[in-house]
PDB file of C-alpha atoms in Angstrom:
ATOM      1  CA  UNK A   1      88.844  99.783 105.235  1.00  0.00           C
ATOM      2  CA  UNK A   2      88.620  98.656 108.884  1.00  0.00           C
ATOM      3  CA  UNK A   3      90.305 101.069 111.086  1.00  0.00           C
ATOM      4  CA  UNK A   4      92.314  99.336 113.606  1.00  0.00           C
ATOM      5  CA  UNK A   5      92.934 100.394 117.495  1.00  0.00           C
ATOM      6  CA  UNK A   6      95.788 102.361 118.013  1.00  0.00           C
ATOM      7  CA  UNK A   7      96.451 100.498 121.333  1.00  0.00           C
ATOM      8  CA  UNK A   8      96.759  97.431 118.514  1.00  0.00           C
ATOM      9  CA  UNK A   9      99.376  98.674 116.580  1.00  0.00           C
ATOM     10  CA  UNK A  10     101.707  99.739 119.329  1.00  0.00           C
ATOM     11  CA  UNK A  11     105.341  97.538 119.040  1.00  0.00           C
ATOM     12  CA  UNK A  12     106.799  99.694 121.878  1.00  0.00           C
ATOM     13  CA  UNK A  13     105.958 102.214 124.815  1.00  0.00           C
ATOM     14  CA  UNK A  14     107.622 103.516 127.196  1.00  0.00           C
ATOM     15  CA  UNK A  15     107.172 106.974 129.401  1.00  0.00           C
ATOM     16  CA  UNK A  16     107.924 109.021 126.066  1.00  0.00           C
ATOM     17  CA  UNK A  17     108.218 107.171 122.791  1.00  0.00           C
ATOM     18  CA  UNK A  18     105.398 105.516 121.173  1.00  0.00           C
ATOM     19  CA  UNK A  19     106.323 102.632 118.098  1.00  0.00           C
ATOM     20  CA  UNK A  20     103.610 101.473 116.105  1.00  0.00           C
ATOM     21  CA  UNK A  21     103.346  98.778 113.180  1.00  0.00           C
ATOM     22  CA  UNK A  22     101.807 101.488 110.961  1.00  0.00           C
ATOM     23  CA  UNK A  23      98.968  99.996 108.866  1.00  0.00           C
ATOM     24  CA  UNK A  24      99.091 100.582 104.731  1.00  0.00           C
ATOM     25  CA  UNK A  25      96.623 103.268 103.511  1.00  0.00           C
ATOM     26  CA  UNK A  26      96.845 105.703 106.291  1.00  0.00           C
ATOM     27  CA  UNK A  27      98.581 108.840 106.652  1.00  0.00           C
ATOM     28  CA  UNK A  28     101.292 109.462 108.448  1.00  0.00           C
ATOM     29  CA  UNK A  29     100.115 113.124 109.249  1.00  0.00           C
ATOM     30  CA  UNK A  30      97.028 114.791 107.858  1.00  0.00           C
ATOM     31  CA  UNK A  31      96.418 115.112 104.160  1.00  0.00           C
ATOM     32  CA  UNK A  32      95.585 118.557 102.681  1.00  0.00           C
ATOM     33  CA  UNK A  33      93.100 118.783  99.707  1.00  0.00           C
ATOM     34  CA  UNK A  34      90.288 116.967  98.485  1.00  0.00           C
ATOM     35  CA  UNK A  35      89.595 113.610  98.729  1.00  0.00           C
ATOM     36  CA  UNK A  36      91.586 113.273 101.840  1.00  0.00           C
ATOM     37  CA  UNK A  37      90.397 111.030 104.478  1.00  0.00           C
ATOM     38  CA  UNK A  38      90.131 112.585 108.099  1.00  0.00           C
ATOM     39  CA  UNK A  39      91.907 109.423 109.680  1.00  0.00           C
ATOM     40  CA  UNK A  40      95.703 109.752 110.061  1.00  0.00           C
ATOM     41  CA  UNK A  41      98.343 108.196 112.364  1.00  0.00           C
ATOM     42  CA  UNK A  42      98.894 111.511 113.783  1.00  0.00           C
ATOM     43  CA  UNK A  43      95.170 112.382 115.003  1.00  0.00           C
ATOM     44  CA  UNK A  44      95.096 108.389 115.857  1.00  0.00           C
ATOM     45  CA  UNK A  45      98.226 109.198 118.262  1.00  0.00           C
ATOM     46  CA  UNK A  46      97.204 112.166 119.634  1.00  0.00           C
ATOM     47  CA  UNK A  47      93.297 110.505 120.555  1.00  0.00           C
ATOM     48  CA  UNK A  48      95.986 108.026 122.444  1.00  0.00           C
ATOM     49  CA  UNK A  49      98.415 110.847 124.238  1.00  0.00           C
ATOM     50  CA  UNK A  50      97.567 114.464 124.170  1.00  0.00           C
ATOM     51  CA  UNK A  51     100.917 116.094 122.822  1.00  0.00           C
ATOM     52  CA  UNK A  52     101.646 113.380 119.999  1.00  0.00           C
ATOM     53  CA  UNK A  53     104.123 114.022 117.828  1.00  0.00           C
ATOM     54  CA  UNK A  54     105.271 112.084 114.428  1.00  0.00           C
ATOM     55  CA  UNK A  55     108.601 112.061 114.326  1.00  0.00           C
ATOM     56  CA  UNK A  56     109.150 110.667 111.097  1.00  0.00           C
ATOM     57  CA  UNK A  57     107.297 110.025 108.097  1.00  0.00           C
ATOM     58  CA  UNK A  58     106.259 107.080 105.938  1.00  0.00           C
ATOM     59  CA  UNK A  59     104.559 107.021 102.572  1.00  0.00           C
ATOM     60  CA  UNK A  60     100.641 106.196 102.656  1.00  0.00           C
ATOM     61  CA  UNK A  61     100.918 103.012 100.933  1.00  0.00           C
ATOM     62  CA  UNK A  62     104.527 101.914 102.891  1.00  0.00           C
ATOM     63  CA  UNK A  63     103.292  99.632 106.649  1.00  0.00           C
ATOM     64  CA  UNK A  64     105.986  99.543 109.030  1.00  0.00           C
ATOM     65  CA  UNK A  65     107.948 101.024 111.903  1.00  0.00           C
ATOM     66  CA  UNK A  66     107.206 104.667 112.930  1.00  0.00           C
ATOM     67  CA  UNK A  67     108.350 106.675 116.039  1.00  0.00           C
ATOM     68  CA  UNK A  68     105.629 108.832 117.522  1.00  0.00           C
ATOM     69  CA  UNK A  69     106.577 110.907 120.520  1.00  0.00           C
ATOM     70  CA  UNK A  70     104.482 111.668 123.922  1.00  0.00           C
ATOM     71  CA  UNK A  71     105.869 115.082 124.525  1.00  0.00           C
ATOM     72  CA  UNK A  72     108.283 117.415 123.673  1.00  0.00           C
ATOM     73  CA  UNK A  73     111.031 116.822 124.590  1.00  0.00           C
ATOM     74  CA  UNK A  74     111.381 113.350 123.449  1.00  0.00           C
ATOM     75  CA  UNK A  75     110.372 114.996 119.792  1.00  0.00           C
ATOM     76  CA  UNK A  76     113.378 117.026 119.897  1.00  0.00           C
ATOM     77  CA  UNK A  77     115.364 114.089 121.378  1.00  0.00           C
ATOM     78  CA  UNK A  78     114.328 111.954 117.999  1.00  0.00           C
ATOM     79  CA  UNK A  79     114.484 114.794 116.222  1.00  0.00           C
ATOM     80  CA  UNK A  80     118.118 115.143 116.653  1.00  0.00           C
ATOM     81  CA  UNK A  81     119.050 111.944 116.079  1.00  0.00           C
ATOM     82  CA  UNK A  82     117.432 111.953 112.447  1.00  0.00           C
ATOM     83  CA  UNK A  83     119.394 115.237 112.042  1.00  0.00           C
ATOM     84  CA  UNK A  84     122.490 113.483 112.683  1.00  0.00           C
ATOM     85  CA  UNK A  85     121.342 110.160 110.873  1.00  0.00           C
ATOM     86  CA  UNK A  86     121.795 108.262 114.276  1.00  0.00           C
ATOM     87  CA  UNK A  87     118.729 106.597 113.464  1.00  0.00           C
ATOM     88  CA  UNK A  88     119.091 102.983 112.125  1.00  0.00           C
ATOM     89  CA  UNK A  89     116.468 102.141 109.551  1.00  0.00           C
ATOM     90  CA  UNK A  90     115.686  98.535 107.678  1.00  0.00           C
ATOM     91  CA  UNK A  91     112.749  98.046 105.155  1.00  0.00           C
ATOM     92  CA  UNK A  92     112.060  95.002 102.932  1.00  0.00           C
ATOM     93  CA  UNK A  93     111.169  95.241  99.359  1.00  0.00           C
ATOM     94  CA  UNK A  94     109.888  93.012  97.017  1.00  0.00           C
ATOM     95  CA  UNK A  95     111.363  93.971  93.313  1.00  0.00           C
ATOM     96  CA  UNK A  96     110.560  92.919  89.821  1.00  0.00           C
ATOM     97  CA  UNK A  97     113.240  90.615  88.653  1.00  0.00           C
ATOM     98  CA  UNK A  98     115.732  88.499  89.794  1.00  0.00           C
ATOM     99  CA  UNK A  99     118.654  91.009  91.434  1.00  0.00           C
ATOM    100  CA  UNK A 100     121.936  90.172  92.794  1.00  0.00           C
ATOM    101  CA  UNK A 101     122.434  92.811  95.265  1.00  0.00           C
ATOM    102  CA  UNK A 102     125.897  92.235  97.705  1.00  0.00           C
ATOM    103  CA  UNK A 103     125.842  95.940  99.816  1.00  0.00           C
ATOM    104  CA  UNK A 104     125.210  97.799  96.833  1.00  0.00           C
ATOM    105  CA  UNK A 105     125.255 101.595  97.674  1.00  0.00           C
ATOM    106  CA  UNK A 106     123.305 103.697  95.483  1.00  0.00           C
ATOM    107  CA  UNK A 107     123.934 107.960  96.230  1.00  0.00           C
ATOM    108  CA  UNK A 108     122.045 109.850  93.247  1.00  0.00           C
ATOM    109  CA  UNK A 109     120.771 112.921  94.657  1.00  0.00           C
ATOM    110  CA  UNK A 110     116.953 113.372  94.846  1.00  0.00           C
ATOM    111  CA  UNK A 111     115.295 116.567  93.661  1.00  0.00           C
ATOM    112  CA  UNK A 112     111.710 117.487  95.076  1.00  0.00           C
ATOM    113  CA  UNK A 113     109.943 118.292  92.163  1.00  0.00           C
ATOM    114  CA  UNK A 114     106.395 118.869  94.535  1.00  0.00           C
ATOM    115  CA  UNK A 115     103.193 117.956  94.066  1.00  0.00           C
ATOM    116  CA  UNK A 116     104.506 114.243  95.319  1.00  0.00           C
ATOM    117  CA  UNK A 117     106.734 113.459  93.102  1.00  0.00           C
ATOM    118  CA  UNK A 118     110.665 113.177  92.855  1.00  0.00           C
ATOM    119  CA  UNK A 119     113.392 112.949  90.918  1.00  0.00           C
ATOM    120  CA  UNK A 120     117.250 112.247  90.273  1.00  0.00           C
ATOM    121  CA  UNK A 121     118.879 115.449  89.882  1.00  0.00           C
ATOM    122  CA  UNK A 122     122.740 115.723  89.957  1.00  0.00           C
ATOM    123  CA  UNK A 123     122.462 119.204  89.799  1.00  0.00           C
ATOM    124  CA  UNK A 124     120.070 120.620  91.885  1.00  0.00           C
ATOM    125  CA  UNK A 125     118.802 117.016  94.213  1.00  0.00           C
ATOM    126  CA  UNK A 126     120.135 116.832  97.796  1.00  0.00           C
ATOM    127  CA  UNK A 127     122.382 114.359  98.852  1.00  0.00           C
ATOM    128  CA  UNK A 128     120.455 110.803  99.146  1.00  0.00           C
ATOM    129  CA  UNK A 129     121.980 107.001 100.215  1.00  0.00           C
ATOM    130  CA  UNK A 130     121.017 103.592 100.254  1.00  0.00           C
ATOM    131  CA  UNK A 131     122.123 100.137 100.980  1.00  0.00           C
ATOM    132  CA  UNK A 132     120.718  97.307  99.646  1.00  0.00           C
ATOM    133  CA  UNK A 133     121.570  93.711 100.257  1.00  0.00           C
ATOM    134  CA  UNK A 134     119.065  90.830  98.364  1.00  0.00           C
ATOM    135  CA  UNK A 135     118.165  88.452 101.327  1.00  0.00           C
ATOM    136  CA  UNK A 136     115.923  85.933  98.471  1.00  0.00           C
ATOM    137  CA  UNK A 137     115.508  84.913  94.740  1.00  0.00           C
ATOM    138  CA  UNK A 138     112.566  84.151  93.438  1.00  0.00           C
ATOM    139  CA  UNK A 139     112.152  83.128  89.285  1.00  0.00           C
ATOM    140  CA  UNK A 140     110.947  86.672  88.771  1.00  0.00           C
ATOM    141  CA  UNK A 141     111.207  88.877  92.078  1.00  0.00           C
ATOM    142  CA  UNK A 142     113.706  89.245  94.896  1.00  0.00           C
ATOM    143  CA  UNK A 143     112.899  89.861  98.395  1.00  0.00           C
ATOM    144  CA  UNK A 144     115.601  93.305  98.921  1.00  0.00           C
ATOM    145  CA  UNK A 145     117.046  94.920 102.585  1.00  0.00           C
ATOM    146  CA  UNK A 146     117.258  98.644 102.216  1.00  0.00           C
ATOM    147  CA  UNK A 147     118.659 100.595 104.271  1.00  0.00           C
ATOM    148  CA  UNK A 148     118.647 104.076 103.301  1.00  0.00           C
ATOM    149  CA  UNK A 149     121.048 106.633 105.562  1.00  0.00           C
ATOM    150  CA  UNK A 150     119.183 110.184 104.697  1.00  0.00           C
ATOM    151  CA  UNK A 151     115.097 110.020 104.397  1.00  0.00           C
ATOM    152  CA  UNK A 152     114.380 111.768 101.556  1.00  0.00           C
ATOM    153  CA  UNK A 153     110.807 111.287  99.763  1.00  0.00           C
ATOM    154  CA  UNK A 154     110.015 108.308  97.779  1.00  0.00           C
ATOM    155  CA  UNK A 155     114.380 107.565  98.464  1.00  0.00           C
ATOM    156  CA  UNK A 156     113.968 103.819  98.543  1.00  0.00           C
ATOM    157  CA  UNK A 157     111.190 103.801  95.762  1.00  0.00           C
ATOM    158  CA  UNK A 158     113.474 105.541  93.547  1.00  0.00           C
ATOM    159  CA  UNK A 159     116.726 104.421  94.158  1.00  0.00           C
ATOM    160  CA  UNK A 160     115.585 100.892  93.113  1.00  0.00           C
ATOM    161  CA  UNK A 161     113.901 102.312  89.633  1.00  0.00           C
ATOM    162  CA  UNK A 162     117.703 103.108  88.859  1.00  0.00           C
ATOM    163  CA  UNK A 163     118.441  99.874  89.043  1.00  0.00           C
ATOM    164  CA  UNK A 164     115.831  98.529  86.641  1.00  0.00           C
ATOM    165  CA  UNK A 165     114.809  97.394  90.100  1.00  0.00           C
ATOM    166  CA  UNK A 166     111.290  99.049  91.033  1.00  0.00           C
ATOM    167  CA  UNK A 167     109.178  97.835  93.871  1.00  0.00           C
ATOM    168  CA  UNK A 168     106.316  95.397  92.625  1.00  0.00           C
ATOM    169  CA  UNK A 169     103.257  97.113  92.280  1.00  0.00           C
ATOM    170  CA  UNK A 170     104.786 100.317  92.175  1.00  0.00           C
ATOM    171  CA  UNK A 171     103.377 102.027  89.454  1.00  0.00           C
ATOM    172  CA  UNK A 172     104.722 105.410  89.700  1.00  0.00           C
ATOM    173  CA  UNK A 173     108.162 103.876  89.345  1.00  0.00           C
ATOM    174  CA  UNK A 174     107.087 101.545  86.580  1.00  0.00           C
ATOM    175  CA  UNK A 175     106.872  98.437  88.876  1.00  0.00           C
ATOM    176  CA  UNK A 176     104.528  95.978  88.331  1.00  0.00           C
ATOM    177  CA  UNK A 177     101.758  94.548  90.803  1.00  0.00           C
ATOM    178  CA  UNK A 178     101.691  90.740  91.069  1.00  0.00           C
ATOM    179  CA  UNK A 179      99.023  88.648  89.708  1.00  0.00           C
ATOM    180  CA  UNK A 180      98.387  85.199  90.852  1.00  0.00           C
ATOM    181  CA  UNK A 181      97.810  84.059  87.086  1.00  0.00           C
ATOM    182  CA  UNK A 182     101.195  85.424  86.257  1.00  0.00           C
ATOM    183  CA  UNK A 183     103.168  82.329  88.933  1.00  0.00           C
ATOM    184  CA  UNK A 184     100.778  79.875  89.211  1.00  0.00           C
ATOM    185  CA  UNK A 185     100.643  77.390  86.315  1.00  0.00           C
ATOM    186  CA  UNK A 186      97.084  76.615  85.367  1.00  0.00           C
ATOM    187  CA  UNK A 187      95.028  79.134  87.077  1.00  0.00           C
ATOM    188  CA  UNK A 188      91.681  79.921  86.152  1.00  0.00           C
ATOM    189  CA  UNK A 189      89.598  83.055  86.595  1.00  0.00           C
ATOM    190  CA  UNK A 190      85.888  82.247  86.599  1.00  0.00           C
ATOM    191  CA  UNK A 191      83.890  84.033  83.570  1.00  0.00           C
ATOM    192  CA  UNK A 192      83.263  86.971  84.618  1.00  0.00           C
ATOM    193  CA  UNK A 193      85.545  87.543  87.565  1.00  0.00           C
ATOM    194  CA  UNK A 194      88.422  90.576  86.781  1.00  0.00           C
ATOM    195  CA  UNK A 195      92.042  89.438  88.511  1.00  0.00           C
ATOM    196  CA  UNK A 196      93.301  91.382  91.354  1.00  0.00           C
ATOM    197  CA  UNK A 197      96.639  92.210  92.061  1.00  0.00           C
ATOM    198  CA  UNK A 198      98.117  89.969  95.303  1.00  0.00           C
ATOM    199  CA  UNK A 199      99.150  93.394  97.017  1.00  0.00           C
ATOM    200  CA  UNK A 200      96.448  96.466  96.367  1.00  0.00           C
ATOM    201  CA  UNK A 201      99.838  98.556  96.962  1.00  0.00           C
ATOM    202  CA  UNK A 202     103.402  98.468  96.363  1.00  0.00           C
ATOM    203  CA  UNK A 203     105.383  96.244  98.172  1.00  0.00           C
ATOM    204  CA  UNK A 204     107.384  98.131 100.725  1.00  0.00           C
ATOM    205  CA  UNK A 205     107.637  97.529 104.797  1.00  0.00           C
ATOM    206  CA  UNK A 206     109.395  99.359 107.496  1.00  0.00           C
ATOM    207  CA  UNK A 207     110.796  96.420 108.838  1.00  0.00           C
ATOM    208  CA  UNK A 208     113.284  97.399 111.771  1.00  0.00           C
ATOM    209  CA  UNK A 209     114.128 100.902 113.566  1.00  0.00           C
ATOM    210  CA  UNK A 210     117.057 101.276 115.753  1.00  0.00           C
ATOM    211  CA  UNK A 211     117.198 104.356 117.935  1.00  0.00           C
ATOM    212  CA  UNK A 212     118.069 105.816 121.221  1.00  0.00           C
ATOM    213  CA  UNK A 213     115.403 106.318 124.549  1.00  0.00           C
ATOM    214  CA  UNK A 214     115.677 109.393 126.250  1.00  0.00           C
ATOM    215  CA  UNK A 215     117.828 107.875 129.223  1.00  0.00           C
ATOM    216  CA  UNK A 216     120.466 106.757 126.244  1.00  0.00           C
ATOM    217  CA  UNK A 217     119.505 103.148 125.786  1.00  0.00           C
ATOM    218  CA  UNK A 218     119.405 101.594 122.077  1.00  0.00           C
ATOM    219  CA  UNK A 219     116.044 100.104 121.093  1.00  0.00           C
ATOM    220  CA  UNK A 220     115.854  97.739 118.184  1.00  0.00           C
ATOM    221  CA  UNK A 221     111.858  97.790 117.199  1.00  0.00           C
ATOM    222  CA  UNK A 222     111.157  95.203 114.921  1.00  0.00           C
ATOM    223  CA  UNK A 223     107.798  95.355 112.802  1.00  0.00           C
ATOM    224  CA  UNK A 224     106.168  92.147 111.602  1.00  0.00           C
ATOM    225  CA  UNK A 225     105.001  91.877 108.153  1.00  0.00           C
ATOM    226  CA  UNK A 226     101.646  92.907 107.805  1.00  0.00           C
ATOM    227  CA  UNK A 227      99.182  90.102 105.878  1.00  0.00           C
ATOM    228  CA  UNK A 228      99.390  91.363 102.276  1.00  0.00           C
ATOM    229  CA  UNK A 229     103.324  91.489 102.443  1.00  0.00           C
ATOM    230  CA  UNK A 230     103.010  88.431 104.006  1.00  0.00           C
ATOM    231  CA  UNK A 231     100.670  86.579 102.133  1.00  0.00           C
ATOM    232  CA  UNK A 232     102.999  87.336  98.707  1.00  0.00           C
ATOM    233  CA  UNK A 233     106.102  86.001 100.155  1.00  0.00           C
ATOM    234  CA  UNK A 234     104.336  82.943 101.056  1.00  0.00           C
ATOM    235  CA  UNK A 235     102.563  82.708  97.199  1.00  0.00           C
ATOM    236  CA  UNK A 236     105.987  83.367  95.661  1.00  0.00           C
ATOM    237  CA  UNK A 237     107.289  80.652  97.380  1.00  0.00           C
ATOM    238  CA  UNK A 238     104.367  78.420  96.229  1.00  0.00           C
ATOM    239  CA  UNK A 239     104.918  79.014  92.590  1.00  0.00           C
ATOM    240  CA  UNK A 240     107.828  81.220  91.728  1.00  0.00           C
ATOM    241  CA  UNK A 241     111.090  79.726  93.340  1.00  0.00           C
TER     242      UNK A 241
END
């Protein structure tokens, strides 16, 4: 995988907030353990301005909006806003099936099971919300809006498996990648050629962040889709709608 510049991927900068398009396949902060790769947004940032901070997180595979702060106090500034769920965030999905969601709230609690992985616990999970409005239908996927109000791990991702919803190419929530052979009528695959999925990772993009600068000011950062995200919308169009 190509590494990209960090002065690239920057959306927004001012004298203490950083936003970047964050590329799939790279870590928010640095992974533990082995196997981990030494490149992460964080140590990107910090190459960029000294006393880098992430102030939120996104999941490896998930591109999209993330806040990275230049000092301190704009951290805590961020920070604080999260706390209070002042922070306004938009993603896009793309799901398996054809959904009909009009401001559907889902608020199952989520239960951090470790090791990565999640789960919906009335019991014992914490409290955990999401909007979702369907913005297109496809014949067998539907582009979603999700908005989730608290940021718990893998919220989106799982809140969607309750609906028989999961993200395409989600595996860990049962949702299937997209093949090309599956929508387009007539496709061949040469002899001895193995079919890959259109998206090498689930389909999920940190589409919009709305927060406030330091001086008070809301920003509305809006991410572009990156190529793979884009690149299925475009082949879904082709031959699934």
């Amino acid at each position: 995988m190509k590494i990209p510049k960090f002065a690239d991927l920057i959306l927004f900068e001012d004298d203490d907030l950083i936003v970047i398009n964050k590329p799939a396949f790279i870590s928010s902060l640095d992974e533990r353990g082995e196997g981990s790769s030494d490149i992460s947004i964080l140590r990107m940032a910090k190459a960029y301005a000294d006393d880098a901070q992430i102030c939120h997180r996104l999941d490896k595979e998930t591109s999209g909006s993330l806040i990275i702060a230049k000092n301190p106090e704009a951290y805590r500034h961020v920070s604080m806003q999260f706390e209070k769920r002042q922070v306004n965030k938009v993603y896009h999905a793309v799901i398996d099936g054809t959904h009909v969601f009009d401001n559907l709230l889902v608020d199952l609690p989520i239960l951090n099971v470790g090791k990565g992985t999640v789960t919906i616990s009335r019991q014992e999970g914490k409290r955990a919300e999401t909007w979702f409005q369907s913005l297109k239908f496809f014949k067998h996927y539907t582009l979603v809006e999700c908005r989730p109000v608290t940021g718990r791990m893998h919220q989106i991702r799982i809140h969607l498996a309750t609906q028989r919803a999961s993200i395409a190419g989600d595996e860990m929530y049962k949702g299937k990648p997209v093949f090309l052979s599956a929508i387009k009528r007539k496709y061949h695959l040469g002899k001895e050629q193995e079919e890959l999925p259109i998206m090498k990772r689930f389909a999920l993009h940190a589409y919009q962040v709305t927060f406030k600068v330091l001086n008070g000011t809301d920003v509305t950062i809006h991410a572009p889709y990156p190529k793979d995200f884009e690149t299925l919308l475009k082949l879904l169009e082709k031959f699934d709608s």
